[in-house]
């Protein structure tokens, strides 16, 4: 399983773009996954959007801070709650190429196969 941690601070404009792109890539990878969104004290509709996503998609988990603690704290909270065999962190603004997950996942699977053969 892959756990994808997404720290969020005022991402109401990014989430409607990020979520469908991320789920599309992860579904194509044919693996179990969870999207762990960490709301870092956003002042916009980020939390409301995360609640809606979690209600319609069982792969979506959200955590919410009462105030802004910073990206590192959000990442740490995500790591503490991740259940995956592999864990990655991505920003919700799509500056990170979500498609690189598939490449990395395939490389890790190849390495594991080679290790098992040894």
One Martini backbone bead per residue (centre of mass of N, CA, C, O) as a GRO file, in nm:
protein
  118
    1UNK     BB    1   0.099   0.035   0.018
    2UNK     BB    2   0.016   0.375  -0.035
    3UNK     BB    3   0.123   0.678   0.118
    4UNK     BB    4  -0.016   1.005   0.081
    5UNK     BB    5   0.113   1.312   0.175
    6UNK     BB    6  -0.087   1.626   0.225
    7UNK     BB    7  -0.016   1.931   0.278
    8UNK     BB    8  -0.244   2.200   0.403
    9UNK     BB    9  -0.266   2.554   0.293
   10UNK     BB   10  -0.487   2.702   0.134
   11UNK     BB   11  -0.630   2.467  -0.105
   12UNK     BB   12  -0.909   2.518  -0.255
   13UNK     BB   13  -0.792   2.541  -0.556
   14UNK     BB   14  -0.615   2.269  -0.571
   15UNK     BB   15  -0.786   2.015  -0.489
   16UNK     BB   16  -0.969   1.985  -0.755
   17UNK     BB   17  -0.697   1.901  -0.910
   18UNK     BB   18  -0.537   1.694  -0.742
   19UNK     BB   19  -0.726   1.458  -0.674
   20UNK     BB   20  -0.787   1.341  -0.962
   21UNK     BB   21  -0.492   1.298  -1.038
   22UNK     BB   22  -0.404   1.111  -0.808
   23UNK     BB   23  -0.622   0.889  -0.842
   24UNK     BB   24  -0.554   0.815  -1.130
   25UNK     BB   25  -0.265   0.719  -1.083
   26UNK     BB   26  -0.319   0.512  -0.853
   27UNK     BB   27  -0.517   0.330  -1.009
   28UNK     BB   28  -0.312   0.256  -1.243
   29UNK     BB   29  -0.112   0.101  -1.033
   30UNK     BB   30  -0.254  -0.132  -0.879
   31UNK     BB   31  -0.295  -0.022  -0.573
   32UNK     BB   32  -0.294   0.043  -0.264
   33UNK     BB   33  -0.436   0.343  -0.099
   34UNK     BB   34  -0.360   0.666   0.061
   35UNK     BB   35  -0.494   0.987   0.148
   36UNK     BB   36  -0.315   1.230   0.346
   37UNK     BB   37  -0.464   1.502   0.476
   38UNK     BB   38  -0.321   1.813   0.610
   39UNK     BB   39  -0.461   2.056   0.796
   40UNK     BB   40  -0.286   2.379   0.851
   41UNK     BB   41  -0.497   2.609   0.937
   42UNK     BB   42  -0.697   2.694   0.746
   43UNK     BB   43  -0.904   2.984   0.608
   44UNK     BB   44  -1.059   2.827   0.415
   45UNK     BB   45  -1.215   2.542   0.238
   46UNK     BB   46  -1.035   2.296   0.289
   47UNK     BB   47  -1.182   2.131   0.509
   48UNK     BB   48  -1.449   2.093   0.357
   49UNK     BB   49  -1.326   1.938   0.120
   50UNK     BB   50  -1.204   1.704   0.284
   51UNK     BB   51  -1.470   1.602   0.396
   52UNK     BB   52  -1.601   1.537   0.123
   53UNK     BB   53  -1.387   1.336   0.022
   54UNK     BB   54  -1.410   1.132   0.267
   55UNK     BB   55  -1.715   1.062   0.212
   56UNK     BB   56  -1.661   0.949  -0.102
   57UNK     BB   57  -1.359   0.836  -0.010
   58UNK     BB   58  -1.186   0.576   0.151
   59UNK     BB   59  -0.884   0.689   0.076
   60UNK     BB   60  -0.960   0.934   0.252
   61UNK     BB   61  -0.767   1.129   0.477
   62UNK     BB   62  -0.805   1.353   0.760
   63UNK     BB   63  -0.635   1.620   0.910
   64UNK     BB   64  -0.663   1.877   1.183
   65UNK     BB   65  -0.563   2.184   1.267
   66UNK     BB   66  -0.626   2.464   1.471
   67UNK     BB   67  -0.351   2.561   1.347
   68UNK     BB   68  -0.057   2.685   1.236
   69UNK     BB   69   0.250   2.469   1.227
   70UNK     BB   70   0.346   2.359   0.960
   71UNK     BB   71   0.476   2.140   0.736
   72UNK     BB   72   0.635   1.952   0.926
   73UNK     BB   73   0.396   1.884   1.114
   74UNK     BB   74   0.218   1.768   0.889
   75UNK     BB   75   0.406   1.544   0.806
   76UNK     BB   76   0.428   1.403   1.080
   77UNK     BB   77   0.130   1.334   1.105
   78UNK     BB   78   0.126   1.160   0.853
   79UNK     BB   79   0.338   0.951   0.940
   80UNK     BB   80   0.182   0.863   1.206
   81UNK     BB   81  -0.082   0.770   1.001
   82UNK     BB   82   0.057   0.573   0.826
   83UNK     BB   83  -0.004   0.240   0.647
   84UNK     BB   84   0.217   0.207   0.451
   85UNK     BB   85   0.491   0.073   0.280
   86UNK     BB   86   0.470   0.347   0.133
   87UNK     BB   87   0.597   0.691   0.150
   88UNK     BB   88   0.468   1.016   0.052
   89UNK     BB   89   0.526   1.360  -0.045
   90UNK     BB   90   0.286   1.618  -0.141
   91UNK     BB   91   0.177   1.882  -0.305
   92UNK     BB   92  -0.133   2.036  -0.394
   93UNK     BB   93  -0.016   2.235  -0.640
   94UNK     BB   94   0.137   2.048  -0.865
   95UNK     BB   95   0.460   2.076  -0.861
   96UNK     BB   96   0.447   1.787  -0.836
   97UNK     BB   97   0.495   1.490  -1.004
   98UNK     BB   98   0.266   1.239  -0.983
   99UNK     BB   99   0.394   1.031  -1.198
  100UNK     BB  100   0.650   0.947  -1.027
  101UNK     BB  101   0.524   0.725  -0.854
  102UNK     BB  102   0.527   0.497  -1.064
  103UNK     BB  103   0.830   0.487  -1.108
  104UNK     BB  104   0.916   0.433  -0.816
  105UNK     BB  105   0.747   0.181  -0.767
  106UNK     BB  106   0.882   0.008  -0.988
  107UNK     BB  107   1.169   0.026  -0.874
  108UNK     BB  108   1.105  -0.103  -0.598
  109UNK     BB  109   0.998  -0.371  -0.707
  110UNK     BB  110   1.260  -0.453  -0.849
  111UNK     BB  111   1.440  -0.453  -0.597
  112UNK     BB  112   1.279  -0.668  -0.442
  113UNK     BB  113   1.315  -0.895  -0.648
  114UNK     BB  114   1.625  -0.900  -0.637
  115UNK     BB  115   1.647  -0.958  -0.332
  116UNK     BB  116   1.493  -1.234  -0.339
  117UNK     BB  117   1.706  -1.379  -0.534
  118UNK     BB  118   1.961  -1.367  -0.327
   0.00000   0.00000   0.00000
